[in-house]
Amino acid sequence: AAGVIQSPRHLIKEKRETATLKCYPIPRHDTVYWYQQGPGQDPQFLISFYEKMQSDKGSIPDRFSAQQFSDYHSELNMSSLELGDSALYFCASSGGFDAGAQSSYEQYFGPGTRLTVT
Amino acid sequence: DAKTTQPPSMDCAEGRAANLPCNHSTISGNEYVYWYRQIHSQGPQYIIHGLKNNETNEMASLIITEDRKSSTLILPHATLRDTAVYYCIVPYYGQNFVFGPGTRLSVLP
């Protein structure tokens, strides 16, 4: 079965540079989530999109922005990179979000992008 | 999100059942319980989820108490490849998951 695709898998940047991470959700999934996992830490939610609209926002720095495109893929843009941004960045997708529905929306995660800022 | 509490670590002998508990005493009636695991630096892997009834799939079984305040994930025959951090998560509807700190399961030969 098709899984979530993330690119690139590894990225090395210098301080103050910019980086763009891409996520391609499972086909027919319309919701995308971004998580950050620092060394020795648990994954931390950054932001999510449903049907190309931002649906929720976590602890995402103002230097970061993201969007979901018409084909449902998403990009996380990171500017003015800092050493502390070095982390694994995971994207996950799910089949949809409806606040009024009592349904389950399990998230499926990609392999992650390892960002190293030097 | 409903707060979940898990033991920080557990050991299990290879071939034996691994029983991982989770307390979620503030869970509401519409909230699901999800279990994920993360093998070192890989993306979190979905295992199973449930609402009220016990659930079983090819990976594991999920036992939810009648009052829904706790649950147990059961890996029936643990292998070395099941060594991972296991997360019990109770999100509000389909919104973001809050991970951590989870249970670090070590399967021993």
Coordinates of C-alpha atoms in Angstrom, one line a residue:
Chain A
A1 CA 0.0 0.0 0.0
A2 CA 1.1 3.5 -0.7
G3 CA 2.6 5.4 2.2
V4 CA 3.4 8.9 3.1
I5 CA 6.4 10.3 1.1
Q6 CA 8.7 12.9 2.4
S7 CA 11.5 14.6 0.7
P8 CA 14.3 15.2 1.1
R9 CA 15.2 12.5 3.6
H10 CA 18.3 14.3 4.7
L11 CA 19.1 18.0 4.6
I12 CA 22.1 20.0 5.8
K13 CA 21.8 23.7 6.0
E14 CA 23.8 26.5 7.6
K15 CA 22.5 29.0 10.2
R16 CA 20.2 31.7 8.7
E17 CA 19.5 29.7 5.6
T18 CA 16.1 28.6 4.5
A19 CA 14.8 25.1 4.0
T20 CA 11.7 23.6 2.4
L21 CA 10.4 20.1 3.3
K22 CA 7.8 18.3 1.2
C23 CA 5.2 15.8 2.1
Y24 CA 3.0 13.7 -0.2
P25 CA 0.1 12.1 1.7
I26 CA -1.4 8.8 1.1
P27 CA -3.7 8.9 -1.9
R28 CA -7.2 10.2 -1.0
H29 CA -6.1 11.5 2.4
D30 CA -7.0 15.1 2.8
T31 CA -5.4 16.0 6.1
V32 CA -1.7 16.6 6.6
Y33 CA 0.1 17.1 9.9
W34 CA 3.7 18.2 10.6
Y35 CA 5.7 17.1 13.7
Q36 CA 9.1 18.0 14.9
Q37 CA 11.3 15.6 17.0
G38 CA 14.4 16.9 18.6
P39 CA 17.2 14.6 19.8
G40 CA 16.0 12.5 22.6
Q41 CA 12.6 14.0 22.6
D42 CA 9.1 12.9 21.6
P43 CA 7.4 14.1 18.4
Q44 CA 5.8 17.5 18.9
F45 CA 2.9 18.8 16.8
L46 CA 3.6 21.8 14.6
I47 CA 0.7 22.4 12.3
S48 CA -2.0 20.6 10.3
F49 CA -4.1 21.2 7.2
Y50 CA -7.5 19.9 6.1
E51 CA -8.7 20.5 2.6
K52 CA -5.9 23.1 2.0
M53 CA -6.9 25.1 5.0
Q54 CA -5.0 25.3 8.2
S55 CA -6.9 23.3 10.8
D56 CA -4.8 23.5 13.9
K57 CA -1.5 25.0 15.0
G58 CA 0.9 23.9 17.7
S59 CA 4.3 25.1 18.7
I60 CA 5.4 26.2 15.3
P61 CA 7.9 29.1 15.3
D62 CA 7.0 32.2 13.5
R63 CA 10.0 31.6 11.2
F64 CA 8.2 28.5 9.9
S65 CA 5.2 28.5 7.5
A66 CA 3.4 25.7 5.8
Q67 CA 0.7 25.2 3.2
Q68 CA -1.2 22.4 1.5
F69 CA -1.7 22.5 -2.2
S70 CA -4.5 21.5 -4.5
D71 CA -3.1 18.0 -5.0
Y72 CA -3.0 17.7 -1.1
H73 CA 0.8 17.7 -0.9
S74 CA 2.2 20.0 1.8
E75 CA 5.4 22.0 2.2
L76 CA 7.0 23.2 5.4
N77 CA 9.1 26.3 4.8
M78 CA 11.7 27.2 7.4
S79 CA 13.6 30.5 7.4
S80 CA 16.4 32.0 9.4
L81 CA 17.4 28.5 10.5
E82 CA 18.9 28.1 13.9
L83 CA 21.0 25.4 15.4
G84 CA 18.0 24.3 17.5
D85 CA 16.0 23.6 14.4
S86 CA 18.1 20.5 13.9
A87 CA 15.6 17.7 14.3
L88 CA 13.6 15.0 12.6
Y89 CA 10.5 16.4 10.8
F90 CA 7.7 14.0 10.3
C91 CA 4.6 14.4 8.1
A92 CA 1.5 12.4 8.7
S93 CA -1.7 12.1 6.8
S94 CA -5.2 11.0 7.6
G95 CA -8.5 10.4 5.8
G96 CA -10.2 13.6 7.0
F97 CA -11.3 15.7 9.9
D98 CA -14.8 16.5 10.9
A99 CA -15.4 18.1 14.3
G100 CA -18.9 16.9 14.3
A101 CA -18.3 13.3 13.5
Q102 CA -17.6 10.6 16.0
S103 CA -15.1 8.7 13.9
S104 CA -11.5 7.8 14.1
Y105 CA -8.8 9.4 12.1
E106 CA -5.7 7.5 12.6
Q107 CA -2.6 9.2 11.3
Y108 CA 0.0 7.5 9.1
F109 CA 3.5 8.9 9.3
G110 CA 6.2 9.3 6.7
P111 CA 9.8 8.3 7.3
G112 CA 10.8 11.8 8.2
T113 CA 13.3 14.4 7.0
R114 CA 16.4 14.8 9.1
L115 CA 17.4 18.4 9.1
T116 CA 20.9 19.4 10.4
V117 CA 21.7 23.0 10.8
T118 CA 25.4 23.8 11.1
Chain B
D1 CA -6.2 16.2 24.9
A2 CA -6.9 13.7 27.7
K3 CA -3.9 13.1 29.7
T4 CA -2.4 9.6 29.5
T5 CA 0.0 7.9 31.8
Q6 CA 2.3 5.1 30.9
P7 CA 5.2 3.3 32.7
P8 CA 8.5 4.7 31.4
S9 CA 10.0 1.3 30.6
M10 CA 9.2 -2.4 30.5
D11 CA 11.1 -5.6 29.6
C12 CA 9.6 -8.6 27.9
A13 CA 11.1 -12.0 27.0
E14 CA 11.1 -12.8 23.3
G15 CA 8.2 -15.0 22.5
R16 CA 6.2 -14.0 25.5
A17 CA 3.2 -11.6 25.5
A18 CA 4.0 -7.9 26.2
N19 CA 1.2 -6.1 28.1
L20 CA 1.6 -2.3 28.0
P21 CA -0.8 -0.4 30.3
C22 CA -2.1 3.1 29.8
N23 CA -4.2 5.3 32.1
H24 CA -6.5 7.9 30.6
S25 CA -8.8 8.7 33.5
T26 CA -10.1 12.0 32.0
I27 CA -11.2 10.5 28.7
S28 CA -14.6 11.6 27.4
G29 CA -17.2 9.5 25.8
N30 CA -16.3 10.3 22.2
E31 CA -12.6 10.1 22.4
Y32 CA -10.7 7.2 20.9
V33 CA -7.6 5.6 22.3
Y34 CA -4.7 5.2 19.8
W35 CA -1.5 3.3 20.1
Y36 CA 1.6 4.0 18.1
R37 CA 5.1 2.9 18.4
Q38 CA 8.4 4.4 17.2
I39 CA 11.4 2.3 16.4
H40 CA 14.6 4.3 16.7
S41 CA 14.3 7.5 14.6
Q42 CA 11.7 6.0 12.3
G43 CA 8.3 7.5 11.7
P44 CA 5.7 6.6 14.4
Q45 CA 3.8 3.5 13.3
Y46 CA 0.1 3.1 13.8
I47 CA -0.7 0.0 15.8
I48 CA -4.4 0.0 16.8
H49 CA -7.2 2.1 18.1
G50 CA -10.5 1.7 19.9
L51 CA -13.4 3.5 21.5
K52 CA -15.2 1.1 23.8
N53 CA -14.9 -2.5 22.6
N54 CA -11.8 -4.6 22.6
E55 CA -10.0 -4.6 19.3
T56 CA -7.6 -7.0 17.6
N57 CA -5.6 -6.8 14.4
E58 CA -2.6 -8.5 12.9
M59 CA -0.3 -6.6 15.1
A60 CA -1.9 -6.4 18.5
S61 CA -4.9 -6.5 20.7
L62 CA -6.3 -3.5 22.6
I63 CA -8.2 -4.1 25.9
I64 CA -10.2 -1.1 27.1
T65 CA -11.8 -1.2 30.6
E66 CA -15.5 -0.8 30.9
D67 CA -15.2 2.6 32.4
R68 CA -12.7 3.5 29.6
K69 CA -10.3 5.0 32.1
S70 CA -7.5 2.6 31.2
S71 CA -6.4 0.3 28.4
T72 CA -3.8 -2.3 27.7
L73 CA -2.0 -3.0 24.5
I74 CA -1.1 -6.7 24.1
L75 CA 1.6 -7.9 21.7
P76 CA 0.9 -11.6 21.8
H77 CA 4.3 -13.0 20.9
A78 CA 6.9 -10.3 21.2
T79 CA 10.0 -10.4 19.0
L80 CA 13.2 -8.4 19.1
R81 CA 11.8 -6.2 16.3
D82 CA 9.1 -5.1 18.7
T83 CA 11.6 -3.2 20.8
A84 CA 10.4 0.4 20.5
V85 CA 8.8 3.3 22.4
Y86 CA 5.1 2.8 22.6
Y87 CA 2.7 5.7 22.8
C88 CA -0.9 5.7 24.1
I89 CA -2.7 8.8 22.7
V90 CA -6.1 10.2 23.3
P91 CA -6.7 13.1 20.9
Y92 CA -9.8 15.2 20.7
Y93 CA -11.6 13.9 17.6
G94 CA -9.2 14.1 14.7
Q95 CA -6.9 16.8 15.9
N96 CA -3.2 16.7 16.5
F97 CA -1.7 14.0 18.6
V98 CA 0.3 14.7 21.8
F99 CA 3.1 12.3 22.1
G100 CA 5.0 11.3 25.2
P101 CA 6.5 10.2 27.1
G102 CA 5.5 6.7 26.3
T103 CA 6.8 3.3 27.4
R104 CA 10.2 2.1 26.2
L105 CA 9.7 -1.7 25.6
S106 CA 12.8 -3.8 25.5
V107 CA 12.3 -7.3 24.2
L108 CA 15.1 -9.5 25.5
P109 CA 16.4 -12.7 23.8

